[in-house]
Structures are given as C-alpha cells and as structure tokens.
Amino acid sequence: MTLDPIFPFSWVLLLAVGAVGLTLLAHRLPGKRLGKFRNGTLTLFRLLAVLGIVTLLLRPSREESLTPPSVERTLLVAVDTSGSMKEADQDGVPRIDHARKALREAKLFDEENSSVTFFEFSNGAHFSSPAEIQAASANGIETHFHSSFRKMMRSFGGPPPVALLVLSDGHDLESISPGQTAKLASARDCPIYAVPFGAQGSARDVSIRATTFHPYTFRKQVTNLQATIRALGCQNETLIVDLLREGEQVTQKRIETGTQPYHDVEFAVYEHDPGQFEYSIRVRQVTGEVSVENNMAVTYLNVLDEKIKALLIEGDPYWDTTFLRRSLARNDKLDVDALVRFTPNRTRAIRSNERRKDEPLDTPTTAKDFSPYRVVILGKSVETVLGEGGIAALEEWVDKEAGVVIFSRGRAWGGTAKSNLEPIDWSADQTSASRVEVTQQGLSMAPFRILHSRSDAAELPPILAYEPIGKPKTLAAAYGQTSTDDPAIVYRRLGSGQTLSLGVANLWNWVFNAKTEFDNNLYDLFWDQLLLWLLANDGITPGSDYALQTNTANLPLGEEMTFSLLYNGKTPLSSAPTVQLRHNSAEAAILSLNPDPSGDSASLTFTPRAAGRYEAVTTLPGGKELQVRFLVFREQLERTETATDLAYLQQLATASGGRLIEPDEISELVSNLLLETAPMEARTRLVPLWNTALICLALVFLLAAEWFLRRRWGLT
C-alpha cells in the first residue's frame, strides 16, 4: 500500500492524535451518566469517523501490475523464384541463394518467428514456408509482379500486414507500370521494401510488345497502333522507334528514356484500300544490347469496306442498355441496330447508321433474319421481343452460321423460354458490390488483358454480380471472376459459333470515373476489344464466305498453330484442299486439312520449327485463293533480359511508401517494423483506495449515527 497525504504526514498524524484526544475527553463526562455501553458506542462511532477522515487525508493507494497489449501485425516476405534468379552474376552464386542467405542472417527462418508470412512468386504467387523457400528452385517461367502481388494481397487473410519485403532482381515481364502495382499494396496500407539481387547493368536490353488488338479496321479510318517499350540498363538514352508497313519504313519516333524503364509509343495509320497489311513497330538496337529478337512487335490489319453489323436486343431497358448502345454507336468499326422494348406493346427500332435510319427494321424470326449480323448482344427479358421461336432461330444461327452472341446482363430470358445458348445459368439475384477479376486463362486474351492491366490504375468502382447457378457448361471457360472467385465472364464455343456471358450489372458505372478520360474510358475500350476478339476467333470478315484462319497472329516458337477453313454456312467442300506453307518466302510444307465431323469446317495443326514470318495459302475449287499470315518468334525473356532492374524496384518501393534496402539492413528493418508486435515489459500503476463511494457513505453513516444517538439519549 502507498500513502499520498494531502498535508505532510506529520501534520496528519498530529491532527489524528488531537482528534482522538478531544474525542476521549468529550466522552469522559457524559460517560458517567449514560453508562459504559452507551458511552462506548458513541466513542466508537466518533473514533471510526475520525479514522475515516484521517484515511481521506492520507489517500492510500494500491499497486497494480499491467502488461501493455501488443498490436498483432504480420510481415509479408515475397521471394522471387523465377528463372532469372538462377543467374550467377555475383561471385558465381545464383541470385536466389544470395536471397536465402540474407533471410537466414536476418533470422527470418526461425521457427518461433510467427509474425512473418512467406510467399514465392514468379508468374503467380503462393504461400510458402521457410523450409520450402530454402529448397526452392528458381524455375518460374516468367516474372509477373502485378499478378503476383494482386494474389498475395487478396489471398492473405491474417492480421493486417505491416509491410511487404520483396527479394528480387526486379525482372518484370508483365508490362504493367510499377506505380499501378504499388497501388495494390498501398491500398492495404502495406509499404513495399525491396531488396535487389544481381549485378546492376549486367545486361542491356530493349524489348517491345503490342498492347492493343486490331484484327479489323476500315478503309480511310485512322487506327492507333500502340506498344509498350521496356528498356533495361538504358538510362538517359534516346531510343529510335520505327513504324514499318509490309517491311518498308513509314515513319519514326524518338523516345528519351530518362530513368524510367517503361515507355508507351503510338502510331496512327490508315489504309486507302481493303486487304490484309502487316505493320511492325521496331526499336533500333542500342549499343551493347544482349538480344535483338524482342525488338519488334508485329500486327496484321484486315482493312474492310463494310462495317461490322451488330444487333442489340433489350426487353427490359436500364442504364446498362443505354450506355452500351451509345458506346457501340460511337465505335467507327460497327454498324449497330437495336430493338428495345419500352412498353409491353411497343418495341422501338434504332439504327446507328444515319444513312439507313429510314430502312425498316423488323424483329428476326428465322436464322436467315440474323444472317446480316456478325454479332447479337442480348439484354434482359429478350423473350418479350423475340418470342420462343426467335430464340430457337438465334440458336440455329449460332450453331449453323458461326454467329456470335453476347449476354450483356446475366440471364437474358425468363418464364418458359429455354435455350442451350447460355454458357452458364445465372440467378436473378444480385450479390453485393464486387469487382471483376481476370482469371489466369483470360490473361492471354486481349480484352481481358487490357481489363486486368488498366482496372487498378482507373480505380474502377464496384459493380453488381449475379449468382451463378451451377458450374459453366461443357466446353465453357471462365475468363473473369468476382471477388469471391465465382464466375463473372464465361465463354463457350457452340457448334460453329460462339457465346459469351457477362454475369454483371451496372457496368456502365465505369464510364463515370474521375480516374478515366471520357473519350478514352475503359468501358468503351473493353467492349471494342471484346467484340474484335470474338470476331477474330470467328475468322469470317464482314461480307466474306469461306475463310482461312489461324488461332493467333503471333506464335511463340515451340507452340502449336491451328489452321481452320471455315465454311460460314456455305456448302461444305467435297474434299478439303491442302495448305501451302511458306517460311520467309521459301516453301516450307504442304499440309492437309481434315474435315470436321460437324461439317462446318476443316482444320489441321502444325508446330513450326523456326522463327520468322509465315504465309499459308489454300486454293478453293473455284480457283479463289485464301491467305493468312503469322509470325513465329523465339521468346525466352526470362533468360535474355537478365539485368537487375533497379529502377523498377525503386519505383515500386517508393510509390508504395517504402524504399530500397540492402540485404544487411533486413534484420534492423524487420525489428523496427515488428516492434509493436513484440511482448512488452509489465508496468505498475497506482489504484486509489480512498476515493470510493463506500468510504464516503461509511463516514456519513458514522457521523449521522453518532449525532442521532446523542440526541436520542439526551445529550446536546
């Protein structure tokens, strides 16, 4: 017990002695008249009251032991296990071994260190453990920082992360700026501390990749060819970028690299005549560059006279319908017709082409009625516009005539209407606010790759998603998913056609976003690229019949190419023609097409053995030639671009609120970061015993009782 008297202790003691003496003296004379019991009672009450007053003056307290609570936080440690971490450019020891050594010296592999969560990452990320990291091989195919960090932040469900410690050479191949990737961590209040490994400037390399997809464009229409350049070890230099058409230089641009590794370049092109044209964007070789195989991006433009015709059908219009129709009408590649049911008895026909606005637009009832269109986009309650017969005709058009159908708002029809068109069944119920995440399979598709790379930078608002009923149907694949990993975008081939279903609502909210320019918003770009990708899969250009197509225009060496001869509802050929393949203008092979069991096409597969330009030609029985061109390239970026990208790691760390550190700084940094999570020493505090209501009530009771008894027993 501890005393904290109001006055000096000697004064309180003197007052106590005086009060006790006066009490005994005051009760001595009345004691002879009241008797011993009554006098003793009054004396006791008075002495207890004096004791209470003395207690208040002394202010006694007791000591209480306290252990401050620790703040539960977790340090995330991500170790790069991609192929470039095998590079032995420091003392002949692989980079990943240097990273493991740094973690051991910082004692992060200790079993009792429960505040640390480990990840391994390359083209994806997964949870790991100290034992797994010490035995890990750097065999990752490529390094994708953005995809890996996205998965880390969304799969981690423990205590809030205090920081993300990244051990890597910064060798990113996803072509997404470090600023966008840093936002994934800063959104969780998780600064990134990057530890670089590898010899800086061990290699100089410039690479380029096309970033937009243009399988179709139109005569005298301007088309923007865009690419992203990645310059390693080339700081403060001037890059010369050439645009080539059919191998001939058209124009060039100069780019000052400064200290940034990523640079966007864009060329505007247009053609006077229809046909297929090869365009290349080439970065000239820089001094000391380790490889020039990745200095060129090639794309093929199919220039058309006729626009792509699309039909939008909506039975229950909402903002989604209005914004989608206007977005498609703004697209110069499209000629859009719309059938929108505004009232139970009125369906309005709308044409985007002013020259055709007076032409009648009737509701399709047969497969032939759908034939003028390349794509049909469905909203909700479509059965109120088409009827069950129209839905059956639409399915026949997809199956037999290679039609493309997009379900833009989940379930397209209700009631008794049934069809096998939908690649997945959606509930009418909407979930809470969600976001569309691109699946790993979808990352290889142009529209979803754009959505994946730009969604975080644009800070897209949440949308609503529909609950899936069961799994995607046979041969269907999910290219997008919700935040809860439910399917959100499902694609399926049906007969000779294609269907794609978006299980979302309020997608139009993407248009009104402070982070996006209205004239270049992600909503318009996504729909543009989605339609072009589907039509490229279809292989039939507007106004054509038979068509020869490949599954891609750019094929990595070692992968398989598929050639398809599509009939598009025309009479099947009695015998499939051969395909003559030329490599760099020299005869390479003669290949035989095999008729498809469905009778809608013929196809073959072929694996090129050398990189370069290829041309495939087939001749139809009537003498008409069909031609398709493609490029085979050797891509071993994880091995050829091995320079440590210090600038990338610097930008990544700084943009997230962290910084670059050296390996020998890890231990001190971790100690400081986890300081609040460590057990703290016990402390003591004083708990007052005198300022309680019980003591106050007891004191009042004693004084009141003593006064009452004195009056009752006849004392003044």
Short mmCIF file of N, CA and C in Angstrom, two decimals, residues 196-354:
data_model
loop_
_atom_site.label_atom_id
_atom_site.label_comp_id
_atom_site.label_asym_id
_atom_site.label_seq_id
_atom_site.Cartn_x
_atom_site.Cartn_y
_atom_site.Cartn_z
N PRO A 196 17.21 -5.64 -53.79
CA PRO A 196 17.65 -6.07 -55.12
C PRO A 196 18.80 -7.07 -55.05
N PHE A 197 18.77 -8.02 -55.97
CA PHE A 197 19.85 -9.01 -56.09
C PHE A 197 20.29 -9.07 -57.54
N GLY A 198 21.56 -9.31 -57.76
CA GLY A 198 22.10 -9.40 -59.10
C GLY A 198 22.95 -8.20 -59.42
N ALA A 199 23.79 -8.36 -60.41
CA ALA A 199 24.68 -7.28 -60.81
C ALA A 199 23.91 -6.26 -61.64
N GLN A 200 23.92 -5.04 -61.18
CA GLN A 200 23.21 -3.98 -61.88
C GLN A 200 23.95 -3.66 -63.17
N GLY A 201 23.14 -3.55 -64.23
CA GLY A 201 23.76 -3.25 -65.52
C GLY A 201 24.51 -4.43 -66.10
N SER A 202 24.18 -5.66 -65.65
CA SER A 202 24.87 -6.83 -66.18
C SER A 202 24.48 -7.10 -67.62
N ALA A 203 23.34 -6.49 -68.07
CA ALA A 203 22.92 -6.65 -69.46
C ALA A 203 22.11 -5.44 -69.86
N ARG A 204 22.19 -5.12 -71.15
CA ARG A 204 21.38 -4.03 -71.71
C ARG A 204 20.43 -4.65 -72.71
N ASP A 205 19.14 -4.33 -72.56
CA ASP A 205 18.19 -4.96 -73.46
C ASP A 205 16.97 -4.06 -73.60
N VAL A 206 16.46 -3.96 -74.84
CA VAL A 206 15.23 -3.23 -75.13
C VAL A 206 14.24 -4.20 -75.75
N SER A 207 13.04 -4.25 -75.21
CA SER A 207 12.00 -5.13 -75.76
C SER A 207 10.74 -4.32 -75.99
N ILE A 208 9.88 -4.82 -76.87
CA ILE A 208 8.64 -4.12 -77.20
C ILE A 208 7.52 -5.12 -77.38
N ARG A 209 6.32 -4.73 -76.92
CA ARG A 209 5.14 -5.58 -77.06
C ARG A 209 3.96 -4.72 -77.48
N ALA A 210 3.16 -5.26 -78.43
CA ALA A 210 1.93 -4.59 -78.82
C ALA A 210 0.94 -4.67 -77.67
N THR A 211 0.21 -3.57 -77.43
CA THR A 211 -0.71 -3.53 -76.29
C THR A 211 -2.17 -3.43 -76.69
N THR A 212 -2.49 -3.22 -77.98
CA THR A 212 -3.88 -3.22 -78.42
C THR A 212 -4.06 -4.21 -79.55
N PHE A 213 -5.30 -4.58 -79.77
CA PHE A 213 -5.64 -5.67 -80.68
C PHE A 213 -6.52 -5.10 -81.79
N HIS A 214 -6.07 -5.16 -83.05
CA HIS A 214 -6.83 -4.59 -84.16
C HIS A 214 -6.93 -5.60 -85.30
N PRO A 215 -7.76 -6.63 -85.17
CA PRO A 215 -7.88 -7.57 -86.28
C PRO A 215 -8.64 -6.96 -87.46
N TYR A 216 -9.50 -5.98 -87.19
CA TYR A 216 -10.27 -5.34 -88.25
C TYR A 216 -10.15 -3.83 -88.14
N THR A 217 -10.04 -3.19 -89.27
CA THR A 217 -10.19 -1.74 -89.35
C THR A 217 -10.83 -1.45 -90.70
N PHE A 218 -11.02 -0.18 -91.02
CA PHE A 218 -11.80 0.13 -92.20
C PHE A 218 -11.08 1.13 -93.08
N ARG A 219 -11.41 1.07 -94.34
CA ARG A 219 -10.78 1.90 -95.35
C ARG A 219 -10.90 3.38 -94.98
N LYS A 220 -9.75 4.09 -94.99
CA LYS A 220 -9.66 5.52 -94.67
C LYS A 220 -10.06 5.83 -93.22
N GLN A 221 -10.03 4.83 -92.35
CA GLN A 221 -10.28 5.07 -90.92
C GLN A 221 -8.95 5.02 -90.18
N VAL A 222 -8.71 6.03 -89.33
CA VAL A 222 -7.47 6.08 -88.56
C VAL A 222 -7.49 5.02 -87.47
N THR A 223 -6.43 4.25 -87.38
CA THR A 223 -6.28 3.21 -86.35
C THR A 223 -4.99 3.48 -85.59
N ASN A 224 -5.06 3.46 -84.29
CA ASN A 224 -3.88 3.70 -83.45
C ASN A 224 -3.22 2.38 -83.08
N LEU A 225 -1.97 2.23 -83.48
CA LEU A 225 -1.17 1.07 -83.10
C LEU A 225 -0.36 1.45 -81.87
N GLN A 226 -0.54 0.72 -80.80
CA GLN A 226 0.10 1.06 -79.53
C GLN A 226 0.99 -0.07 -79.07
N ALA A 227 2.10 0.29 -78.43
CA ALA A 227 3.04 -0.70 -77.90
C ALA A 227 3.70 -0.13 -76.66
N THR A 228 4.24 -1.03 -75.85
CA THR A 228 4.98 -0.63 -74.65
C THR A 228 6.43 -1.09 -74.80
N ILE A 229 7.35 -0.17 -74.57
CA ILE A 229 8.78 -0.45 -74.66
C ILE A 229 9.33 -0.61 -73.25
N ARG A 230 10.15 -1.62 -73.06
CA ARG A 230 10.83 -1.83 -71.77
C ARG A 230 12.33 -1.77 -72.02
N ALA A 231 12.98 -0.78 -71.40
CA ALA A 231 14.41 -0.56 -71.61
C ALA A 231 15.17 -0.86 -70.33
N LEU A 232 15.99 -1.91 -70.35
CA LEU A 232 16.79 -2.29 -69.19
C LEU A 232 18.23 -1.85 -69.40
N GLY A 233 18.79 -1.22 -68.37
CA GLY A 233 20.17 -0.77 -68.46
C GLY A 233 20.39 0.30 -69.49
N CYS A 234 19.33 1.05 -69.83
CA CYS A 234 19.43 2.07 -70.87
C CYS A 234 18.92 3.41 -70.35
N GLN A 235 19.45 3.84 -69.25
CA GLN A 235 19.00 5.09 -68.66
C GLN A 235 19.60 6.28 -69.41
N ASN A 236 18.77 7.34 -69.52
CA ASN A 236 19.19 8.61 -70.13
C ASN A 236 19.74 8.41 -71.55
N GLU A 237 19.02 7.60 -72.33
CA GLU A 237 19.40 7.38 -73.72
C GLU A 237 18.24 7.74 -74.63
N THR A 238 18.52 7.85 -75.91
CA THR A 238 17.50 8.13 -76.91
C THR A 238 17.23 6.86 -77.71
N LEU A 239 15.98 6.41 -77.70
CA LEU A 239 15.58 5.23 -78.47
C LEU A 239 14.92 5.69 -79.76
N ILE A 240 15.25 5.04 -80.84
CA ILE A 240 14.63 5.33 -82.14
C ILE A 240 13.64 4.20 -82.44
N VAL A 241 12.38 4.57 -82.64
CA VAL A 241 11.31 3.60 -82.87
C VAL A 241 10.78 3.79 -84.28
N ASP A 242 10.82 2.73 -85.09
CA ASP A 242 10.37 2.79 -86.49
C ASP A 242 9.02 2.10 -86.64
N LEU A 243 8.20 2.68 -87.50
CA LEU A 243 6.96 2.02 -87.93
C LEU A 243 7.17 1.52 -89.34
N LEU A 244 6.96 0.21 -89.55
CA LEU A 244 7.15 -0.40 -90.86
C LEU A 244 5.82 -0.95 -91.37
N ARG A 245 5.56 -0.73 -92.64
CA ARG A 245 4.38 -1.30 -93.31
C ARG A 245 4.87 -2.23 -94.40
N GLU A 246 4.53 -3.50 -94.26
CA GLU A 246 4.99 -4.52 -95.21
C GLU A 246 6.50 -4.48 -95.37
N GLY A 247 7.21 -4.24 -94.24
CA GLY A 247 8.66 -4.24 -94.24
C GLY A 247 9.31 -2.95 -94.65
N GLU A 248 8.51 -1.97 -95.10
CA GLU A 248 9.05 -0.68 -95.53
C GLU A 248 8.79 0.36 -94.45
N GLN A 249 9.83 1.16 -94.13
CA GLN A 249 9.67 2.15 -93.08
C GLN A 249 8.71 3.25 -93.51
N VAL A 250 7.79 3.60 -92.60
CA VAL A 250 6.81 4.64 -92.84
C VAL A 250 7.18 5.91 -92.11
N THR A 251 7.48 5.78 -90.83
CA THR A 251 7.83 6.93 -90.00
C THR A 251 8.62 6.45 -88.80
N GLN A 252 9.08 7.38 -87.98
CA GLN A 252 9.82 7.01 -86.79
C GLN A 252 9.57 8.03 -85.69
N LYS A 253 9.85 7.61 -84.46
CA LYS A 253 9.74 8.49 -83.30
C LYS A 253 10.98 8.30 -82.44
N ARG A 254 11.31 9.36 -81.67
CA ARG A 254 12.42 9.29 -80.73
C ARG A 254 11.86 9.35 -79.31
N ILE A 255 12.39 8.51 -78.45
CA ILE A 255 11.93 8.45 -77.06
C ILE A 255 13.13 8.62 -76.14
N GLU A 256 13.04 9.58 -75.23
CA GLU A 256 14.07 9.78 -74.22
C GLU A 256 13.75 8.90 -73.02
N THR A 257 14.64 8.00 -72.68
CA THR A 257 14.34 7.03 -71.62
C THR A 257 14.37 7.64 -70.23
N GLY A 258 15.23 8.63 -70.00
CA GLY A 258 15.36 9.17 -68.65
C GLY A 258 15.78 8.07 -67.69
N THR A 259 15.10 8.01 -66.55
CA THR A 259 15.39 6.95 -65.57
C THR A 259 14.27 5.93 -65.51
N GLN A 260 13.27 6.05 -66.41
CA GLN A 260 12.12 5.16 -66.37
C GLN A 260 12.34 3.97 -67.30
N PRO A 261 11.95 2.77 -66.87
CA PRO A 261 12.14 1.59 -67.72
C PRO A 261 11.02 1.40 -68.75
N TYR A 262 9.82 1.94 -68.49
CA TYR A 262 8.67 1.69 -69.36
C TYR A 262 8.29 2.96 -70.12
N HIS A 263 7.97 2.77 -71.42
CA HIS A 263 7.59 3.90 -72.27
C HIS A 263 6.53 3.41 -73.26
N ASP A 264 5.46 4.20 -73.40
CA ASP A 264 4.40 3.88 -74.36
C ASP A 264 4.66 4.62 -75.66
N VAL A 265 4.36 3.95 -76.77
CA VAL A 265 4.53 4.56 -78.08
C VAL A 265 3.27 4.26 -78.90
N GLU A 266 2.88 5.23 -79.73
CA GLU A 266 1.65 5.09 -80.51
C GLU A 266 1.85 5.68 -81.89
N PHE A 267 1.34 4.95 -82.90
CA PHE A 267 1.37 5.43 -84.29
C PHE A 267 -0.04 5.38 -84.85
N ALA A 268 -0.45 6.43 -85.55
CA ALA A 268 -1.74 6.47 -86.22
C ALA A 268 -1.56 6.06 -87.68
N VAL A 269 -2.32 5.07 -88.12
CA VAL A 269 -2.20 4.57 -89.50
C VAL A 269 -3.59 4.51 -90.13
N TYR A 270 -3.62 4.53 -91.45
CA TYR A 270 -4.87 4.30 -92.18
C TYR A 270 -4.53 3.80 -93.58
N GLU A 271 -5.49 3.07 -94.15
CA GLU A 271 -5.31 2.48 -95.47
C GLU A 271 -6.40 2.98 -96.41
N HIS A 272 -6.03 3.18 -97.68
CA HIS A 272 -6.99 3.63 -98.69
C HIS A 272 -7.78 2.47 -99.28
N ASP A 273 -7.19 1.27 -99.27
CA ASP A 273 -7.82 0.13 -99.93
C ASP A 273 -8.00 -1.02 -98.95
N PRO A 274 -9.00 -1.87 -99.20
CA PRO A 274 -9.18 -3.04 -98.33
C PRO A 274 -8.10 -4.09 -98.58
N GLY A 275 -7.91 -4.98 -97.61
CA GLY A 275 -6.91 -6.04 -97.71
C GLY A 275 -6.28 -6.32 -96.37
N GLN A 276 -5.28 -7.21 -96.34
CA GLN A 276 -4.54 -7.52 -95.12
C GLN A 276 -3.16 -6.89 -95.22
N PHE A 277 -2.76 -6.17 -94.16
CA PHE A 277 -1.50 -5.44 -94.18
C PHE A 277 -0.72 -5.73 -92.90
N GLU A 278 0.58 -5.92 -93.06
CA GLU A 278 1.45 -6.17 -91.92
C GLU A 278 2.10 -4.87 -91.47
N TYR A 279 1.96 -4.57 -90.17
CA TYR A 279 2.62 -3.43 -89.57
C TYR A 279 3.56 -3.92 -88.47
N SER A 280 4.72 -3.30 -88.40
CA SER A 280 5.71 -3.66 -87.38
C SER A 280 6.17 -2.39 -86.67
N ILE A 281 6.32 -2.48 -85.36
CA ILE A 281 6.92 -1.40 -84.58
C ILE A 281 8.26 -1.92 -84.07
N ARG A 282 9.33 -1.27 -84.49
CA ARG A 282 10.68 -1.78 -84.23
C ARG A 282 11.49 -0.74 -83.45
N VAL A 283 12.16 -1.21 -82.39
CA VAL A 283 13.09 -0.37 -81.65
C VAL A 283 14.50 -0.72 -82.13
N ARG A 284 15.22 0.28 -82.56
CA ARG A 284 16.56 0.01 -83.07
C ARG A 284 17.49 -0.46 -81.95
N GLN A 285 18.45 -1.29 -82.32
CA GLN A 285 19.38 -1.88 -81.36
C GLN A 285 20.21 -0.79 -80.69
N VAL A 286 20.38 -0.92 -79.38
CA VAL A 286 21.24 0.00 -78.64
C VAL A 286 22.61 -0.64 -78.46
N THR A 287 23.60 0.15 -78.18
CA THR A 287 24.96 -0.34 -78.04
C THR A 287 25.05 -1.33 -76.88
N GLY A 288 25.63 -2.49 -77.16
CA GLY A 288 25.83 -3.50 -76.13
C GLY A 288 24.60 -4.29 -75.77
N GLU A 289 23.55 -4.24 -76.61
CA GLU A 289 22.31 -4.96 -76.29
C GLU A 289 22.54 -6.47 -76.41
N VAL A 290 22.00 -7.22 -75.44
CA VAL A 290 22.27 -8.66 -75.39
C VAL A 290 21.45 -9.44 -76.40
N SER A 291 20.26 -8.93 -76.77
CA SER A 291 19.42 -9.67 -77.71
C SER A 291 18.55 -8.69 -78.48
N VAL A 292 18.39 -8.93 -79.79
CA VAL A 292 17.54 -8.06 -80.61
C VAL A 292 16.29 -8.82 -81.09
N GLU A 293 16.12 -10.05 -80.64
CA GLU A 293 14.98 -10.84 -81.08
C GLU A 293 13.66 -10.27 -80.57
N ASN A 294 13.73 -9.49 -79.47
CA ASN A 294 12.49 -8.96 -78.90
C ASN A 294 12.34 -7.47 -79.17
N ASN A 295 13.01 -6.97 -80.23
CA ASN A 295 12.98 -5.54 -80.54
C ASN A 295 11.87 -5.17 -81.51
N MET A 296 11.00 -6.11 -81.87
CA MET A 296 9.97 -5.81 -82.85
C MET A 296 8.65 -6.45 -82.44
N ALA A 297 7.56 -5.68 -82.60
CA ALA A 297 6.20 -6.19 -82.39
C ALA A 297 5.47 -6.11 -83.72
N VAL A 298 4.82 -7.20 -84.12
CA VAL A 298 4.16 -7.29 -85.42
C VAL A 298 2.67 -7.46 -85.22
N THR A 299 1.88 -6.78 -86.03
CA THR A 299 0.44 -6.98 -86.02
C THR A 299 -0.06 -6.96 -87.46
N TYR A 300 -1.20 -7.58 -87.69
CA TYR A 300 -1.79 -7.64 -89.03
C TYR A 300 -3.14 -6.95 -89.00
N LEU A 301 -3.34 -6.01 -89.92
CA LEU A 301 -4.60 -5.29 -90.02
C LEU A 301 -5.40 -5.83 -91.21
N ASN A 302 -6.63 -6.21 -90.96
CA ASN A 302 -7.56 -6.57 -92.01
C ASN A 302 -8.42 -5.34 -92.30
N VAL A 303 -8.17 -4.70 -93.43
CA VAL A 303 -8.87 -3.46 -93.79
C VAL A 303 -10.09 -3.81 -94.62
N LEU A 304 -11.25 -3.31 -94.19
CA LEU A 304 -12.52 -3.69 -94.79
C LEU A 304 -13.22 -2.49 -95.41
N ASP A 305 -14.12 -2.80 -96.34
CA ASP A 305 -15.01 -1.77 -96.89
C ASP A 305 -16.30 -1.69 -96.08
N GLU A 306 -16.72 -2.82 -95.56
CA GLU A 306 -18.03 -2.90 -94.89
C GLU A 306 -17.84 -2.97 -93.38
N LYS A 307 -18.63 -2.20 -92.65
CA LYS A 307 -18.54 -2.22 -91.20
C LYS A 307 -19.15 -3.51 -90.64
N ILE A 308 -18.77 -3.81 -89.40
CA ILE A 308 -19.29 -4.99 -88.72
C ILE A 308 -20.70 -4.67 -88.23
N LYS A 309 -21.66 -5.47 -88.63
CA LYS A 309 -23.04 -5.23 -88.22
C LYS A 309 -23.35 -5.98 -86.92
N ALA A 310 -23.95 -5.24 -86.00
CA ALA A 310 -24.30 -5.82 -84.70
C ALA A 310 -25.76 -5.50 -84.40
N LEU A 311 -26.41 -6.41 -83.69
CA LEU A 311 -27.81 -6.24 -83.29
C LEU A 311 -27.91 -6.33 -81.78
N LEU A 312 -28.49 -5.29 -81.17
CA LEU A 312 -28.72 -5.26 -79.72
C LEU A 312 -30.21 -5.46 -79.47
N ILE A 313 -30.55 -6.44 -78.63
CA ILE A 313 -31.95 -6.74 -78.31
C ILE A 313 -32.13 -6.59 -76.81
N GLU A 314 -33.09 -5.75 -76.39
CA GLU A 314 -33.32 -5.48 -74.97
C GLU A 314 -34.82 -5.46 -74.69
N GLY A 315 -35.25 -6.31 -73.73
CA GLY A 315 -36.66 -6.34 -73.35
C GLY A 315 -36.95 -5.64 -72.05
N ASP A 316 -35.93 -5.29 -71.30
CA ASP A 316 -36.11 -4.62 -70.01
C ASP A 316 -35.03 -3.55 -69.88
N PRO A 317 -35.17 -2.42 -70.59
CA PRO A 317 -34.08 -1.44 -70.66
C PRO A 317 -33.77 -0.82 -69.31
N TYR A 318 -32.47 -0.55 -69.13
CA TYR A 318 -31.98 0.13 -67.94
C TYR A 318 -30.77 0.94 -68.39
N TRP A 319 -30.08 1.60 -67.43
CA TRP A 319 -28.91 2.39 -67.77
C TRP A 319 -27.87 1.55 -68.52
N ASP A 320 -27.74 0.26 -68.14
CA ASP A 320 -26.77 -0.60 -68.83
C ASP A 320 -27.02 -0.60 -70.34
N THR A 321 -28.32 -0.71 -70.71
CA THR A 321 -28.68 -0.76 -72.13
C THR A 321 -28.33 0.54 -72.83
N THR A 322 -28.69 1.67 -72.21
CA THR A 322 -28.46 2.98 -72.83
C THR A 322 -26.98 3.23 -73.07
N PHE A 323 -26.17 2.98 -72.05
CA PHE A 323 -24.73 3.26 -72.18
C PHE A 323 -24.07 2.29 -73.16
N LEU A 324 -24.50 1.03 -73.18
CA LEU A 324 -23.90 0.07 -74.11
C LEU A 324 -24.26 0.45 -75.54
N ARG A 325 -25.51 0.80 -75.80
CA ARG A 325 -25.91 1.16 -77.16
C ARG A 325 -25.14 2.39 -77.64
N ARG A 326 -24.99 3.39 -76.76
CA ARG A 326 -24.27 4.60 -77.16
C ARG A 326 -22.78 4.33 -77.35
N SER A 327 -22.23 3.45 -76.53
CA SER A 327 -20.81 3.11 -76.69
C SER A 327 -20.57 2.42 -78.03
N LEU A 328 -21.46 1.48 -78.39
CA LEU A 328 -21.30 0.78 -79.66
C LEU A 328 -21.54 1.73 -80.84
N ALA A 329 -22.48 2.66 -80.70
CA ALA A 329 -22.77 3.60 -81.79
C ALA A 329 -21.60 4.54 -82.04
N ARG A 330 -20.81 4.84 -80.97
CA ARG A 330 -19.64 5.72 -81.15
C ARG A 330 -18.48 5.00 -81.84
N ASN A 331 -18.53 3.69 -81.90
CA ASN A 331 -17.43 2.90 -82.45
C ASN A 331 -17.50 2.91 -83.98
N ASP A 332 -16.47 3.45 -84.62
CA ASP A 332 -16.46 3.57 -86.07
C ASP A 332 -16.41 2.23 -86.78
N LYS A 333 -16.08 1.17 -86.06
CA LYS A 333 -15.98 -0.14 -86.70
C LYS A 333 -17.34 -0.81 -86.84
N LEU A 334 -18.35 -0.30 -86.13
CA LEU A 334 -19.62 -1.01 -86.00
C LEU A 334 -20.76 -0.26 -86.67
N ASP A 335 -21.69 -1.04 -87.18
CA ASP A 335 -22.98 -0.54 -87.66
C ASP A 335 -24.03 -1.23 -86.79
N VAL A 336 -24.62 -0.49 -85.85
CA VAL A 336 -25.42 -1.09 -84.79
C VAL A 336 -26.91 -0.86 -85.02
N ASP A 337 -27.68 -1.94 -85.00
CA ASP A 337 -29.13 -1.88 -84.95
C ASP A 337 -29.57 -2.30 -83.56
N ALA A 338 -30.68 -1.73 -83.09
CA ALA A 338 -31.17 -2.06 -81.76
C ALA A 338 -32.68 -2.22 -81.77
N LEU A 339 -33.16 -3.24 -81.06
CA LEU A 339 -34.59 -3.46 -80.81
C LEU A 339 -34.79 -3.38 -79.31
N VAL A 340 -35.44 -2.29 -78.86
CA VAL A 340 -35.59 -2.04 -77.43
C VAL A 340 -37.08 -1.96 -77.10
N ARG A 341 -37.53 -2.80 -76.19
CA ARG A 341 -38.94 -2.83 -75.79
C ARG A 341 -39.16 -1.84 -74.65
N PHE A 342 -39.84 -0.72 -74.97
CA PHE A 342 -40.06 0.33 -73.98
C PHE A 342 -41.35 0.11 -73.18
N THR A 343 -42.36 -0.44 -73.80
CA THR A 343 -43.63 -0.74 -73.13
C THR A 343 -44.05 -2.14 -73.54
N PRO A 344 -44.99 -2.75 -72.83
CA PRO A 344 -45.42 -4.12 -73.20
C PRO A 344 -45.88 -4.25 -74.63
N ASN A 345 -46.33 -3.15 -75.25
CA ASN A 345 -46.88 -3.24 -76.61
C ASN A 345 -46.05 -2.48 -77.64
N ARG A 346 -44.86 -2.02 -77.22
CA ARG A 346 -44.09 -1.21 -78.16
C ARG A 346 -42.61 -1.57 -78.09
N THR A 347 -42.06 -1.94 -79.24
CA THR A 347 -40.63 -2.18 -79.38
C THR A 347 -40.08 -1.17 -80.37
N ARG A 348 -39.08 -0.42 -79.94
CA ARG A 348 -38.53 0.64 -80.76
C ARG A 348 -37.33 0.13 -81.54
N ALA A 349 -37.29 0.42 -82.84
CA ALA A 349 -36.15 0.06 -83.69
C ALA A 349 -35.24 1.27 -83.85
N ILE A 350 -33.94 1.09 -83.57
CA ILE A 350 -32.97 2.19 -83.61
C ILE A 350 -31.78 1.76 -84.47
N ARG A 351 -31.39 2.63 -85.40
CA ARG A 351 -30.20 2.36 -86.21
C ARG A 351 -29.15 3.43 -85.93
N SER A 352 -27.88 3.01 -85.77
CA SER A 352 -26.80 3.98 -85.56
C SER A 352 -26.34 4.60 -86.86
N ASN A 353 -26.59 3.91 -87.99
CA ASN A 353 -26.17 4.40 -89.30
C ASN A 353 -27.24 5.36 -89.82
N GLU A 354 -26.87 6.65 -89.91
CA GLU A 354 -27.83 7.66 -90.34
C GLU A 354 -28.34 7.40 -91.76
#
